[in-house]
Amino acid sequence: MTARTSAESTRDIPEATVARLPVYLRALITLSESGTVTCSSEDLARAAGVNSAKLRKDLSYLGSYGTRGVGYDVDYLRYQIAREIGVTQDWPVVIVGIGNLGHALANYSGFRSRGFRVVALLDADPTRHEEVVAGIDVRPFDDLEQIVRENGVAIGVIATPAIAAQDVADRMVECGISSILNFAATVLAVPAGVDVRKVDLSIELQILAYHEQRKAQADTA
Amino acid sequence: MTARTSAESTRDIPEATVARLPVYLRALITLSESGTVTCSSEDLARAAGVNSAKLRKDLSYLGSYGTRGVGYDVDYLRYQIAREIGVTQDWPVVIVGIGNLGHALANYSGFRSRGFRVVALLDADPTRHEEVVAGIDVRPFDDLEQIVRENGVAIGVIATPAIAAQDVADRMVECGISSILNFAATVLAVPAGVDVRKVDLSIELQILAYHEQRKAQADTA
DNA sequence: AAGAGTTTGTGAACGCGAGAACAAAACGAG
DNA sequence: CTCGTTTTGTTCTCGCGTTCACAAACTCTT
Ligand SMILES: NC(=O)c1ccc[n+]([C@@H]2O[C@H](COP(=O)([O-])OP(=O)(O)OC[C@H]3O[C@@H](n4cnc5c(N)ncnc54)[C@H](O)[C@@H]3O)[C@@H](O)[C@H]2O)c1
Ligand SMILES: NC(=O)c1ccc[n+]([C@@H]2O[C@H](COP(=O)([O-])OP(=O)(O)OC[C@H]3O[C@@H](n4cnc5c(N)ncnc54)[C@H](O)[C@@H]3O)[C@@H](O)[C@H]2O)c1
């Protein structure tokens, strides 16, 4: 908002770039694990499925971490991107709604391996509270505030039915959560300062269906 | 590609608009179920979480389905959008990889209710083939070709580990599938004419983490 | 029938992102 | 030390998407 203390870490990175940084990070991790020490923007772009000019432009927002005529040091760049995104630290996360999808999410190993730690599973249904999923107790939804306070949770995941999602989001915001990942098929209203991202399977399928239909029409034309 | 037979149905709708049409459709269904007969662009925009000018412009790509001074007939507009997207017909879908996530997807009621029909669940692991999930047998992955041929499947969902995803995608394309929804955390290479959309939980979380980190920095500045 | 009040559909301005193209910088060979 | 090669970082241009603003079109009242 106001003038930052300058120093390092470039100011506003374009949103489109932010969305690609995790892809680059994953490609770098794969390269690193395969023993690659250095890579060119061309190599990395291919691994990430983007244009090399776009890749270089994206990286230039972070700083000059490459060497002309040589390329990028894989581990160094990997660290720089991880730091920029913020995944060098661990982010505590709560998941609300431990049904079909919630179970899958709780069992998802990608959380831990990418800098996120599931600190609690919450569900409104008392019959769920007996359960232990992926080594974590399912607890009553009303425990949310205490859990958020004790663990400093900033990120919440909603996997409840659509009808309950707005209520859950409201409670999350009240408790101080300021980033929400919403799997329920509904539009959430939240105050300014709270980020919401949605993952919507049926929207993705419908987009595919639209293009599929057009292909079919083109064929019969 | 070549000149279409003109007739109705407007040509190329912008991709950004296509991605929002399913949101409008869902909002219209909700309105319709609550007994609303007519709505203004303002009403619908609010329900869909977008700007009303953007909504009107989006709808204008489909045609002129509103009445000035009045608004839109909810059921009529709902049908027009559904037809444009292609969800007035039923789309057969196969899901490959019936692990944690695959189970959740198979049990997801949103498929059927939105014009998609799961015709088969496939897994490479023989120990899974005993199983029946959501009333559907889990079958060997090698049955893919036969299933696609018999059911005219155009859309495939990948829920395998990342390491297997490219192989699965290749096989799908060979069998004639031309739209893929990929849940595995990997970049897929496919020939031109095949659409791929990805749903990537860890990318979404990392984007949230980035913004969360910036908020924290702003607070301490 | 005419005027006041609504609300759509769209032309125009603007800003952001994608990609091409190139200058600057590093390296290695001779 | 100099020149050619490689590859980055950046500038420039173009196209797409968003938003504003308003004329056109419709309803309702008097
Ligand atoms: N299953 C999938 O593959 C899938 C895919 C995409 C989207 N979704 C969406 O994700 C959401 C969850 O789907 P699901 O299949 O797991 O549903 P589900 O019914 O199996 O699970 C929902 C869980 O949320 C709990 N819940 C309900 N109200 C709650 C509240 N107010 N507070 C806390 N918990 C509450 C329920 O007790 C239940 O355990 C739905 O909105 C669905 O549309 C699911
Ligand atoms: N679980 C989640 O909530 C979640 C969330 C986001 C993304 N993902 C991604 O979704 C994918 C699946 O996750 P999961 O937790 O269900 O994993 P999982 O290991 O539980 O299930 C994977 C399934 O795929 C099957 N499989 C493996 N190779 C195959 C092949 N070549 N052909 C057909 N089937 C094959 C396995 O037998 C297994 O049943 C992973 O790529 C994961 O990163 C999972």
Coordinates of C-alpha atoms (C1' of nucleotides) and ligand atoms in Angstrom, one line a residue:
Chain A
M1 CA 0.0 0.0 0.0
T2 CA 2.4 2.7 1.2
A3 CA 6.0 2.9 0.1
R4 CA 7.8 -0.2 1.1
T5 CA 11.3 -0.1 2.7
S6 CA 12.7 -0.8 -0.8
A7 CA 15.5 -3.2 -0.1
E8 CA 15.3 -6.5 -2.1
S9 CA 12.3 -8.5 -3.4
T10 CA 10.8 -6.9 -6.4
R11 CA 7.5 -5.1 -6.1
D12 CA 4.3 -6.3 -7.7
I13 CA 4.8 -9.3 -9.8
P14 CA 2.1 -9.7 -12.5
E15 CA -0.6 -12.1 -11.5
A16 CA -0.1 -14.2 -14.6
T17 CA 3.5 -14.6 -13.6
V18 CA 2.7 -15.6 -10.0
A19 CA 0.5 -18.3 -11.4
R20 CA 3.3 -19.8 -13.4
L21 CA 6.1 -19.6 -10.8
P22 CA 4.8 -22.8 -9.1
V23 CA 5.1 -24.6 -12.4
Y24 CA 8.7 -23.4 -12.9
L25 CA 9.4 -24.5 -9.3
R26 CA 8.1 -28.0 -9.9
A27 CA 10.1 -28.3 -13.2
L28 CA 13.2 -27.1 -11.4
I29 CA 12.7 -29.7 -8.6
T30 CA 12.4 -32.4 -11.2
L31 CA 15.5 -31.2 -13.0
S32 CA 17.4 -31.0 -9.7
E33 CA 16.4 -34.5 -8.7
S34 CA 17.6 -35.8 -12.1
G35 CA 21.0 -34.4 -11.3
T36 CA 20.9 -31.4 -13.6
V37 CA 23.1 -28.6 -12.4
T38 CA 22.5 -25.9 -15.0
C39 CA 19.7 -25.3 -17.5
S40 CA 18.9 -22.7 -20.2
S41 CA 15.7 -20.8 -20.4
E42 CA 14.9 -23.0 -23.4
D43 CA 15.3 -26.2 -21.3
L44 CA 13.2 -24.9 -18.4
A45 CA 10.5 -23.5 -20.7
R46 CA 10.1 -26.9 -22.4
A47 CA 9.8 -28.6 -19.0
A48 CA 7.2 -26.1 -17.9
G49 CA 5.3 -26.1 -21.2
V50 CA 5.7 -22.4 -21.9
N51 CA 7.5 -20.1 -24.4
S52 CA 11.1 -19.4 -23.5
A53 CA 10.7 -15.6 -24.0
K54 CA 7.8 -15.7 -21.5
L55 CA 9.8 -17.7 -19.0
R56 CA 12.7 -15.2 -19.1
K57 CA 10.4 -12.3 -18.7
D58 CA 8.7 -14.0 -15.8
L59 CA 12.1 -14.6 -14.1
S60 CA 13.2 -11.1 -14.7
Y61 CA 10.6 -9.9 -12.3
L62 CA 12.4 -11.7 -9.5
G63 CA 15.8 -10.4 -10.3
S64 CA 18.7 -11.4 -12.5
Y65 CA 19.4 -14.9 -11.3
G66 CA 20.8 -16.3 -14.6
T67 CA 24.2 -16.0 -16.3
R68 CA 24.3 -14.8 -19.9
G69 CA 25.8 -17.4 -22.2
V70 CA 25.4 -20.1 -19.5
G71 CA 21.9 -20.3 -18.2
Y72 CA 20.5 -20.8 -14.7
D73 CA 21.9 -22.7 -11.7
V74 CA 19.0 -25.1 -11.0
D75 CA 19.3 -25.2 -7.2
Y76 CA 19.9 -21.5 -6.9
L77 CA 16.9 -20.6 -9.0
R78 CA 14.8 -23.1 -7.3
Y79 CA 15.6 -21.6 -4.0
Q80 CA 14.9 -18.0 -5.2
I81 CA 11.5 -19.0 -6.6
A82 CA 10.6 -20.9 -3.5
R83 CA 11.5 -17.9 -1.4
E84 CA 9.6 -15.5 -3.6
I85 CA 6.4 -17.7 -3.4
G86 CA 6.9 -18.2 0.3
V87 CA 7.2 -21.9 0.4
T88 CA 10.6 -22.0 2.2
Q89 CA 8.5 -21.7 5.3
D90 CA 5.7 -24.0 6.4
W91 CA 2.1 -22.9 6.0
P92 CA -0.4 -24.4 8.4
V93 CA -3.7 -25.3 6.7
V94 CA -7.1 -26.4 7.9
I95 CA -9.5 -28.5 5.8
V96 CA -13.3 -28.1 6.5
G97 CA -15.7 -30.8 5.2
I98 CA -14.3 -34.3 5.5
G99 CA -16.5 -36.1 3.0
N100 CA -15.5 -37.8 -0.2
L101 CA -13.2 -34.9 -1.3
G102 CA -12.0 -34.0 2.1
H103 CA -10.7 -37.5 2.7
A104 CA -8.8 -37.4 -0.6
L105 CA -7.3 -34.0 0.3
A106 CA -6.3 -35.2 3.8
N107 CA -4.5 -38.1 2.3
Y108 CA -2.8 -36.0 -0.4
S109 CA 0.9 -36.2 0.1
G110 CA 1.5 -33.1 -2.1
F111 CA 0.6 -30.8 0.8
R112 CA 3.5 -31.7 3.0
S113 CA 6.0 -32.0 0.2
R114 CA 5.2 -28.5 -1.0
G115 CA 5.4 -26.5 2.2
F116 CA 1.9 -27.0 3.5
R117 CA 1.0 -28.7 6.8
V118 CA -2.5 -29.9 7.5
V119 CA -3.0 -28.9 11.2
A120 CA -6.7 -29.9 11.5
L121 CA -9.6 -31.6 9.8
L122 CA -13.0 -30.1 10.7
D123 CA -16.5 -31.3 10.1
A124 CA -20.0 -30.3 11.3
D125 CA -21.3 -33.8 11.4
P126 CA -20.8 -35.4 14.9
T127 CA -20.7 -38.9 13.5
R128 CA -17.4 -38.0 11.7
H129 CA -15.7 -37.0 14.9
E130 CA -14.8 -40.5 15.8
E131 CA -12.7 -40.8 12.7
V132 CA -9.0 -40.4 12.2
V133 CA -8.0 -39.6 8.6
A134 CA -4.3 -39.7 7.5
G135 CA -3.3 -39.7 11.2
I136 CA -5.3 -36.6 12.0
D137 CA -8.4 -36.5 14.2
V138 CA -11.6 -35.1 12.7
R139 CA -12.8 -32.4 15.0
P140 CA -16.0 -30.3 15.4
F141 CA -16.2 -27.3 13.3
D142 CA -16.6 -25.1 16.4
D143 CA -13.0 -25.8 17.2
L144 CA -12.0 -23.7 14.3
E145 CA -11.2 -20.5 16.2
Q146 CA -9.1 -22.2 18.8
I147 CA -7.1 -24.1 16.1
V148 CA -6.5 -21.0 14.0
R149 CA -5.4 -19.1 17.1
E150 CA -3.0 -21.8 18.4
N151 CA -1.5 -22.6 15.0
G152 CA -1.5 -19.2 13.4
V153 CA -3.5 -20.6 10.4
A154 CA -3.8 -18.2 7.5
I155 CA -5.0 -20.6 4.8
G156 CA -8.3 -22.6 4.9
V157 CA -9.7 -25.2 2.5
I158 CA -13.4 -25.6 2.0
A159 CA -14.7 -29.0 0.9
T160 CA -18.2 -28.9 2.2
P161 CA -21.4 -29.0 0.1
A162 CA -22.1 -25.7 -1.7
I163 CA -24.9 -24.8 0.6
A164 CA -22.6 -24.6 3.6
A165 CA -19.6 -23.0 1.9
Q166 CA -20.5 -19.3 2.5
D167 CA -21.2 -19.9 6.2
V168 CA -17.9 -21.7 6.5
A169 CA -16.1 -18.9 4.7
D170 CA -17.7 -16.3 7.0
R171 CA -16.5 -18.2 10.1
M172 CA -13.0 -18.6 8.6
V173 CA -12.8 -14.9 8.0
E174 CA -14.0 -14.1 11.5
C175 CA -11.3 -16.3 12.9
G176 CA -8.6 -14.5 11.0
I177 CA -8.1 -16.7 8.0
S178 CA -7.2 -14.5 5.0
S179 CA -6.7 -17.0 2.2
I180 CA -9.4 -19.6 1.1
L181 CA -9.2 -22.4 -1.4
N182 CA -12.8 -23.3 -2.2
F183 CA -13.8 -26.6 -3.8
A184 CA -17.5 -26.1 -3.4
A185 CA -19.4 -25.0 -6.5
T186 CA -20.5 -21.6 -5.3
V187 CA -19.3 -18.0 -5.5
L188 CA -18.0 -16.8 -2.1
A189 CA -18.4 -13.3 -0.9
V190 CA -15.5 -12.2 1.3
P191 CA -14.3 -8.8 2.6
A192 CA -11.4 -7.0 0.9
G193 CA -8.0 -8.3 2.0
V194 CA -9.2 -11.9 1.9
D195 CA -8.1 -14.0 -1.1
V196 CA -10.3 -16.7 -2.5
R197 CA -9.3 -19.2 -5.2
K198 CA -11.7 -21.8 -6.5
V199 CA -11.2 -25.2 -7.9
D200 CA -14.3 -26.2 -9.8
L201 CA -14.4 -29.5 -11.6
S202 CA -17.7 -29.0 -13.3
I203 CA -16.6 -25.7 -14.8
E204 CA -13.5 -27.3 -16.2
L205 CA -15.5 -30.1 -17.7
Q206 CA -18.0 -27.6 -19.2
I207 CA -15.2 -25.7 -20.8
L208 CA -13.9 -28.9 -22.4
A209 CA -17.4 -29.8 -23.5
Y210 CA -17.8 -26.4 -25.2
H211 CA -14.6 -27.0 -27.3
E212 CA -15.5 -30.6 -27.9
Q213 CA -18.9 -29.5 -29.3
R214 CA -17.2 -27.0 -31.6
K215 CA -14.8 -29.7 -32.9
A216 CA -17.7 -31.9 -33.6
Q217 CA -19.5 -29.1 -35.5
A218 CA -16.4 -28.3 -37.5
D219 CA -16.1 -32.0 -38.5
T220 CA -19.6 -32.2 -39.8
A221 CA -19.4 -28.9 -41.6
Chain B
M1 CA -11.2 -23.5 -40.1
T2 CA -12.9 -23.0 -43.4
A3 CA -16.0 -20.9 -43.8
R4 CA -18.8 -22.3 -41.7
T5 CA -22.3 -22.6 -43.1
S6 CA -23.1 -19.4 -41.2
A7 CA -26.6 -20.0 -39.9
E8 CA -27.0 -19.4 -36.2
S9 CA -24.7 -19.7 -33.2
T10 CA -22.1 -17.0 -33.1
R11 CA -18.5 -17.8 -34.1
D12 CA -15.5 -17.7 -31.8
I13 CA -16.5 -16.7 -28.3
P14 CA -13.5 -15.3 -26.4
E15 CA -11.9 -17.9 -24.1
A16 CA -12.4 -15.7 -21.1
T17 CA -16.1 -15.6 -21.7
V18 CA -16.3 -19.4 -22.2
A19 CA -14.8 -19.8 -18.8
R20 CA -17.4 -17.7 -17.2
L21 CA -20.5 -19.1 -19.0
P22 CA -20.6 -22.1 -16.6
V23 CA -20.7 -19.7 -13.7
Y24 CA -23.6 -17.8 -15.2
L25 CA -25.4 -21.1 -15.9
R26 CA -25.1 -22.2 -12.3
A27 CA -26.3 -18.8 -11.1
L28 CA -29.3 -19.1 -13.4
I29 CA -30.1 -22.6 -12.2
T30 CA -30.1 -21.3 -8.6
L31 CA -32.3 -18.4 -9.5
S32 CA -34.7 -20.7 -11.5
E33 CA -35.0 -23.1 -8.6
S34 CA -35.8 -20.2 -6.2
G35 CA -38.7 -19.4 -8.5
T36 CA -37.2 -16.3 -10.1
V37 CA -38.7 -15.7 -13.6
T38 CA -36.8 -12.7 -14.8
C39 CA -33.5 -11.1 -13.7
S40 CA -31.5 -8.0 -14.7
S41 CA -27.9 -8.1 -15.7
E42 CA -27.2 -6.5 -12.3
D43 CA -28.9 -9.3 -10.4
L44 CA -27.2 -12.1 -12.4
A45 CA -23.8 -10.4 -12.2
R46 CA -24.1 -10.2 -8.4
A47 CA -25.0 -13.9 -8.2
A48 CA -22.1 -14.8 -10.4
G49 CA -19.6 -12.5 -8.7
V50 CA -18.7 -10.4 -11.7
N51 CA -19.2 -6.9 -13.1
S52 CA -22.6 -6.3 -14.8
A53 CA -21.0 -4.7 -17.9
K54 CA -18.8 -7.7 -18.3
L55 CA -21.8 -10.0 -18.0
R56 CA -23.7 -8.1 -20.6
K57 CA -20.8 -8.2 -23.0
D58 CA -20.3 -11.9 -22.4
L59 CA -24.0 -12.6 -23.1
S60 CA -23.9 -10.5 -26.2
Y61 CA -21.5 -13.0 -27.8
L62 CA -24.3 -15.5 -27.7
G63 CA -26.9 -13.3 -29.2
S64 CA -29.5 -10.9 -27.9
Y65 CA -31.5 -12.9 -25.4
G66 CA -32.5 -10.0 -23.1
T67 CA -35.2 -7.4 -23.3
R68 CA -34.3 -3.8 -22.8
G69 CA -36.0 -2.2 -19.9
V70 CA -36.9 -5.7 -18.5
G71 CA -33.9 -8.0 -18.2
Y72 CA -33.5 -11.7 -19.0
D73 CA -35.9 -14.6 -18.8
V74 CA -34.2 -16.9 -16.5
D75 CA -35.2 -20.2 -18.0
Y76 CA -34.7 -19.1 -21.6
L77 CA -31.3 -17.7 -20.9
R78 CA -30.4 -20.8 -19.0
Y79 CA -31.3 -23.0 -21.9
Q80 CA -29.4 -20.8 -24.4
I81 CA -26.2 -20.9 -22.3
A82 CA -26.5 -24.6 -21.7
R83 CA -26.9 -25.1 -25.5
E84 CA -24.0 -22.9 -26.3
I85 CA -21.7 -24.8 -23.8
G86 CA -23.0 -28.1 -25.0
V87 CA -24.5 -29.5 -21.8
T88 CA -28.0 -30.0 -23.2
Q89 CA -26.6 -33.3 -24.4
D90 CA -24.9 -36.0 -22.2
W91 CA -21.1 -36.3 -22.4
P92 CA -19.7 -39.7 -21.6
V93 CA -16.5 -39.5 -19.4
V94 CA -13.9 -42.0 -18.3
I95 CA -11.8 -41.7 -15.1
V96 CA -8.4 -43.2 -15.0
G97 CA -6.6 -43.8 -11.6
I98 CA -9.0 -44.8 -8.9
G99 CA -7.0 -44.0 -5.8
N100 CA -7.8 -41.4 -3.2
L101 CA -8.9 -38.7 -5.6
G102 CA -10.4 -41.1 -8.2
H103 CA -12.8 -42.4 -5.5
A104 CA -13.9 -38.9 -4.6
L105 CA -14.4 -38.1 -8.3
A106 CA -16.4 -41.3 -8.9
N107 CA -18.7 -40.4 -6.0
Y108 CA -19.1 -36.8 -7.1
S109 CA -22.7 -36.2 -7.8
G110 CA -21.9 -33.0 -9.8
F111 CA -21.0 -35.0 -12.8
R112 CA -24.4 -36.4 -13.5
S113 CA -26.3 -33.3 -12.6
R114 CA -24.3 -31.2 -15.0
G115 CA -24.5 -33.3 -18.2
F116 CA -21.6 -35.6 -17.7
R117 CA -21.9 -39.4 -17.3
V118 CA -19.1 -41.6 -15.9
V119 CA -19.1 -44.6 -18.2
A120 CA -16.0 -46.3 -16.8
L121 CA -13.4 -46.3 -14.0
L122 CA -10.0 -47.6 -15.0
D123 CA -6.9 -48.5 -13.0
A124 CA -3.7 -50.3 -13.8
D125 CA -3.5 -52.0 -10.4
P126 CA -5.1 -55.5 -10.7
T127 CA -6.0 -55.5 -7.0
R128 CA -8.4 -52.6 -7.7
H129 CA -10.3 -54.6 -10.2
E130 CA -12.4 -56.4 -7.6
E131 CA -13.8 -53.1 -6.5
V132 CA -17.1 -51.4 -7.3
V133 CA -17.1 -47.6 -6.7
A134 CA -20.3 -45.6 -6.9
G135 CA -22.0 -48.5 -8.6
I136 CA -19.4 -48.8 -11.3
D137 CA -16.8 -51.6 -11.7
V138 CA -13.2 -50.7 -11.7
R139 CA -11.7 -52.2 -14.9
P140 CA -8.2 -52.7 -16.3
F141 CA -6.6 -49.8 -18.0
D142 CA -6.3 -51.9 -21.2
D143 CA -10.0 -51.8 -21.6
L144 CA -9.8 -48.1 -22.5
E145 CA -9.9 -48.5 -26.2
Q146 CA -13.0 -50.8 -26.2
I147 CA -14.8 -48.5 -23.8
V148 CA -14.0 -45.4 -25.7
R149 CA -15.2 -47.0 -29.0
E150 CA -18.4 -48.5 -27.6
N151 CA -19.4 -45.3 -25.8
G152 CA -18.1 -42.6 -28.0
V153 CA -16.1 -41.1 -25.2
A154 CA -14.4 -37.8 -26.0
I155 CA -13.5 -36.6 -22.5
G156 CA -11.0 -38.3 -20.2
V157 CA -10.1 -37.5 -16.6
I158 CA -6.6 -38.4 -15.3
A159 CA -6.2 -39.0 -11.5
T160 CA -3.1 -41.2 -11.6
P161 CA 0.3 -40.3 -10.0
A162 CA 2.2 -37.7 -12.0
I163 CA 4.7 -40.3 -13.2
A164 CA 2.0 -42.2 -15.1
A165 CA 0.0 -39.2 -16.4
Q166 CA 1.8 -38.7 -19.7
D167 CA 1.5 -42.4 -20.6
V168 CA -2.2 -42.4 -19.8
A169 CA -2.7 -39.2 -21.8
D170 CA -0.8 -40.8 -24.8
R171 CA -3.1 -43.8 -24.7
M172 CA -6.2 -41.7 -24.4
V173 CA -5.2 -39.7 -27.4
E174 CA -4.5 -42.9 -29.4
C175 CA -8.0 -44.1 -28.5
G176 CA -9.5 -40.9 -29.9
I177 CA -10.1 -38.9 -26.7
S178 CA -9.7 -35.3 -27.6
S179 CA -10.3 -33.5 -24.2
I180 CA -8.4 -34.3 -21.0
L181 CA -8.9 -33.0 -17.5
N182 CA -5.6 -33.6 -15.7
F183 CA -5.4 -33.7 -11.9
A184 CA -1.8 -35.0 -11.8
A185 CA 0.9 -32.4 -11.0
T186 CA 2.6 -32.6 -14.4
V187 CA 2.7 -30.8 -17.7
L188 CA 1.2 -33.0 -20.4
A189 CA 2.3 -32.9 -24.0
V190 CA -0.5 -33.6 -26.5
P191 CA -0.9 -33.2 -30.2
A192 CA -2.7 -30.2 -31.7
G193 CA -6.5 -30.6 -31.6
V194 CA -6.5 -32.1 -28.2
D195 CA -7.5 -29.9 -25.3
V196 CA -6.0 -30.3 -21.9
R197 CA -7.1 -28.5 -18.7
K198 CA -5.4 -29.0 -15.4
V199 CA -6.6 -28.8 -11.9
D200 CA -3.6 -28.4 -9.6
L201 CA -4.2 -28.1 -5.9
S202 CA -0.6 -27.3 -5.0
I203 CA -0.4 -24.5 -7.5
E204 CA -3.5 -22.9 -6.1
L205 CA -2.1 -23.1 -2.6
Q206 CA 1.2 -21.7 -3.6
I207 CA -0.5 -18.7 -5.3
L208 CA -2.4 -18.1 -2.0
A209 CA 0.9 -18.5 -0.1
Y210 CA 2.5 -15.8 -2.2
H211 CA -0.2 -13.3 -1.5
E212 CA -0.3 -14.3 2.1
Q213 CA 3.4 -13.6 2.4
R214 CA 3.0 -10.2 0.9
K215 CA 0.2 -9.3 3.3
A216 CA 2.5 -10.3 6.2
Q217 CA 5.3 -8.2 4.8
A218 CA 3.0 -5.2 4.3
D219 CA 1.9 -5.5 8.0
T220 CA 5.4 -5.5 9.4
A221 CA 6.5 -2.6 7.1
Chain C
dA1 C1' -50.2 9.0 -27.3
dA2 C1' -46.4 10.9 -25.2
dG3 C1' -43.0 11.2 -21.8
dA4 C1' -40.5 9.3 -17.8
dG5 C1' -38.0 5.6 -16.2
dT6 C1' -35.4 1.1 -16.9
dT7 C1' -32.2 -1.9 -18.8
dT8 C1' -29.9 -4.0 -22.7
dG9 C1' -26.3 -4.1 -26.3
dT10 C1' -22.2 -2.1 -28.0
dG11 C1' -18.6 1.3 -29.5
dA12 C1' -14.5 3.2 -27.7
dA13 C1' -10.7 3.8 -24.4
dC14 C1' -7.5 1.6 -21.6
dG15 C1' -4.4 -1.6 -19.4
dC16 C1' -2.2 -6.0 -19.2
dG17 C1' 0.0 -10.0 -21.0
dA18 C1' 2.3 -12.6 -25.0
dG19 C1' 5.7 -12.9 -28.1
dA20 C1' 9.4 -11.2 -31.3
dA21 C1' 13.6 -9.2 -31.6
dC22 C1' 17.8 -7.5 -30.1
dA23 C1' 21.5 -5.4 -27.2
dA24 C1' 24.3 -6.6 -23.3
dA25 C1' 27.0 -9.9 -20.9
dA26 C1' 29.5 -14.0 -20.1
dC27 C1' 32.5 -17.7 -21.8
dG28 C1' 36.0 -20.2 -24.6
dA29 C1' 39.3 -20.7 -28.3
dG30 C1' 43.2 -19.2 -30.5
Chain D
dC1 C1' 43.8 -10.0 -25.6
dT2 C1' 40.4 -10.4 -29.2
dC3 C1' 36.8 -12.5 -31.6
dG4 C1' 32.9 -15.6 -32.2
dT5 C1' 29.3 -18.1 -29.7
dT6 C1' 25.8 -18.6 -26.5
dT7 C1' 22.2 -17.1 -23.7
dT8 C1' 20.2 -13.7 -20.8
dG9 C1' 17.5 -9.5 -19.7
dT10 C1' 14.7 -5.9 -21.8
dT11 C1' 12.4 -3.1 -25.1
dC12 C1' 8.8 -2.8 -28.4
dT13 C1' 4.6 -4.0 -30.6
dC14 C1' 0.4 -6.3 -30.9
dG15 C1' -3.9 -8.4 -29.5
dC16 C1' -7.1 -9.6 -26.0
dG17 C1' -10.0 -8.6 -22.1
dT18 C1' -12.1 -5.2 -19.0
dT19 C1' -14.6 -1.3 -18.1
dC20 C1' -17.0 3.0 -19.1
dA21 C1' -20.5 5.3 -21.1
dC22 C1' -24.4 5.9 -23.9
dA23 C1' -27.8 5.3 -27.6
dA24 C1' -31.5 2.1 -28.6
dA25 C1' -35.4 -0.3 -27.1
dC26 C1' -38.8 -1.6 -24.1
dT27 C1' -42.5 -0.8 -20.1
dC28 C1' -45.5 1.9 -17.5
dT29 C1' -48.1 5.9 -16.2
dT30 C1' -50.9 9.6 -17.1
Ligands
LIG1 N1 -16.1 -35.3 -4.6 C1 -15.5 -34.7 -5.6 O1 -14.8 -35.3 -6.3 C2 -15.7 -33.3 -5.8 C3 -15.2 -32.7 -6.9 C4 -15.3 -31.4 -7.2 C5 -16.0 -30.6 -6.3 N2 -16.6 -31.2 -5.2 C6 -17.3 -30.3 -4.2 O2 -16.6 -30.4 -3.0 C7 -17.6 -30.4 -2.0 C8 -17.5 -31.6 -1.2 O3 -17.8 -32.8 -1.9 P1 -17.9 -34.2 -1.3 O4 -18.2 -35.1 -2.4 O5 -16.7 -34.4 -0.4 O6 -19.2 -34.0 -0.4 P2 -19.6 -34.9 0.9 O7 -21.1 -34.7 1.1 O8 -19.1 -36.3 0.8 O9 -18.8 -34.2 2.1 C9 -19.2 -33.0 2.6 C10 -18.8 -32.9 4.1 O10 -18.9 -31.6 4.6 C11 -19.5 -31.7 5.9 N3 -20.2 -30.5 6.2 C12 -21.5 -30.1 5.8 N4 -21.8 -28.9 6.2 C13 -20.8 -28.5 7.0 C14 -20.5 -27.3 7.7 N5 -21.4 -26.3 7.8 N6 -19.3 -27.2 8.4 C15 -18.4 -28.2 8.3 N7 -18.6 -29.3 7.6 C16 -19.8 -29.5 7.0 C17 -20.4 -32.9 5.8 O11 -20.6 -33.4 7.1 C18 -19.6 -33.9 5.0 O12 -18.7 -34.7 5.7 C19 -18.9 -30.2 -2.7 O13 -19.3 -28.8 -2.7 C20 -18.7 -30.7 -4.1 O14 -19.5 -30.0 -5.0 C21 -16.4 -32.5 -4.9
LIG2 N1 -5.6 -36.8 -3.3 C1 -5.8 -35.6 -3.6 O1 -6.6 -34.9 -2.9 C2 -5.1 -34.9 -4.7 C3 -5.3 -33.5 -4.9 C4 -4.7 -32.9 -5.9 C5 -4.0 -33.7 -6.8 N2 -3.8 -34.9 -6.7 C6 -3.1 -35.7 -7.7 O2 -4.0 -36.7 -8.2 C7 -3.3 -37.8 -8.6 C8 -3.9 -39.0 -7.8 O3 -3.8 -38.8 -6.4 P1 -4.3 -39.9 -5.4 O4 -4.1 -39.3 -4.1 O5 -5.6 -40.4 -5.8 O6 -3.2 -41.0 -5.7 P2 -3.3 -42.6 -5.4 O7 -1.9 -43.1 -5.4 O8 -4.2 -42.8 -4.2 O9 -4.1 -43.1 -6.7 C9 -3.5 -43.3 -7.9 C10 -4.2 -44.4 -8.6 O10 -3.7 -44.5 -10.0 C11 -3.4 -45.8 -10.3 N3 -2.5 -45.9 -11.4 C12 -1.1 -45.7 -11.3 N4 -0.5 -45.8 -12.5 C13 -1.5 -46.0 -13.4 C14 -1.6 -46.2 -14.8 N5 -0.5 -46.1 -15.6 N6 -2.8 -46.3 -15.4 C15 -3.9 -46.4 -14.7 N7 -3.9 -46.2 -13.3 C16 -2.7 -46.0 -12.7 C17 -3.0 -46.5 -9.1 O11 -3.2 -47.9 -9.1 C18 -3.8 -45.8 -8.0 O12 -5.0 -46.5 -7.8 C19 -1.8 -37.5 -8.2 O13 -1.1 -37.1 -9.3 C20 -2.0 -36.4 -7.2 O14 -0.8 -35.6 -7.2 C21 -4.4 -35.6 -5.7

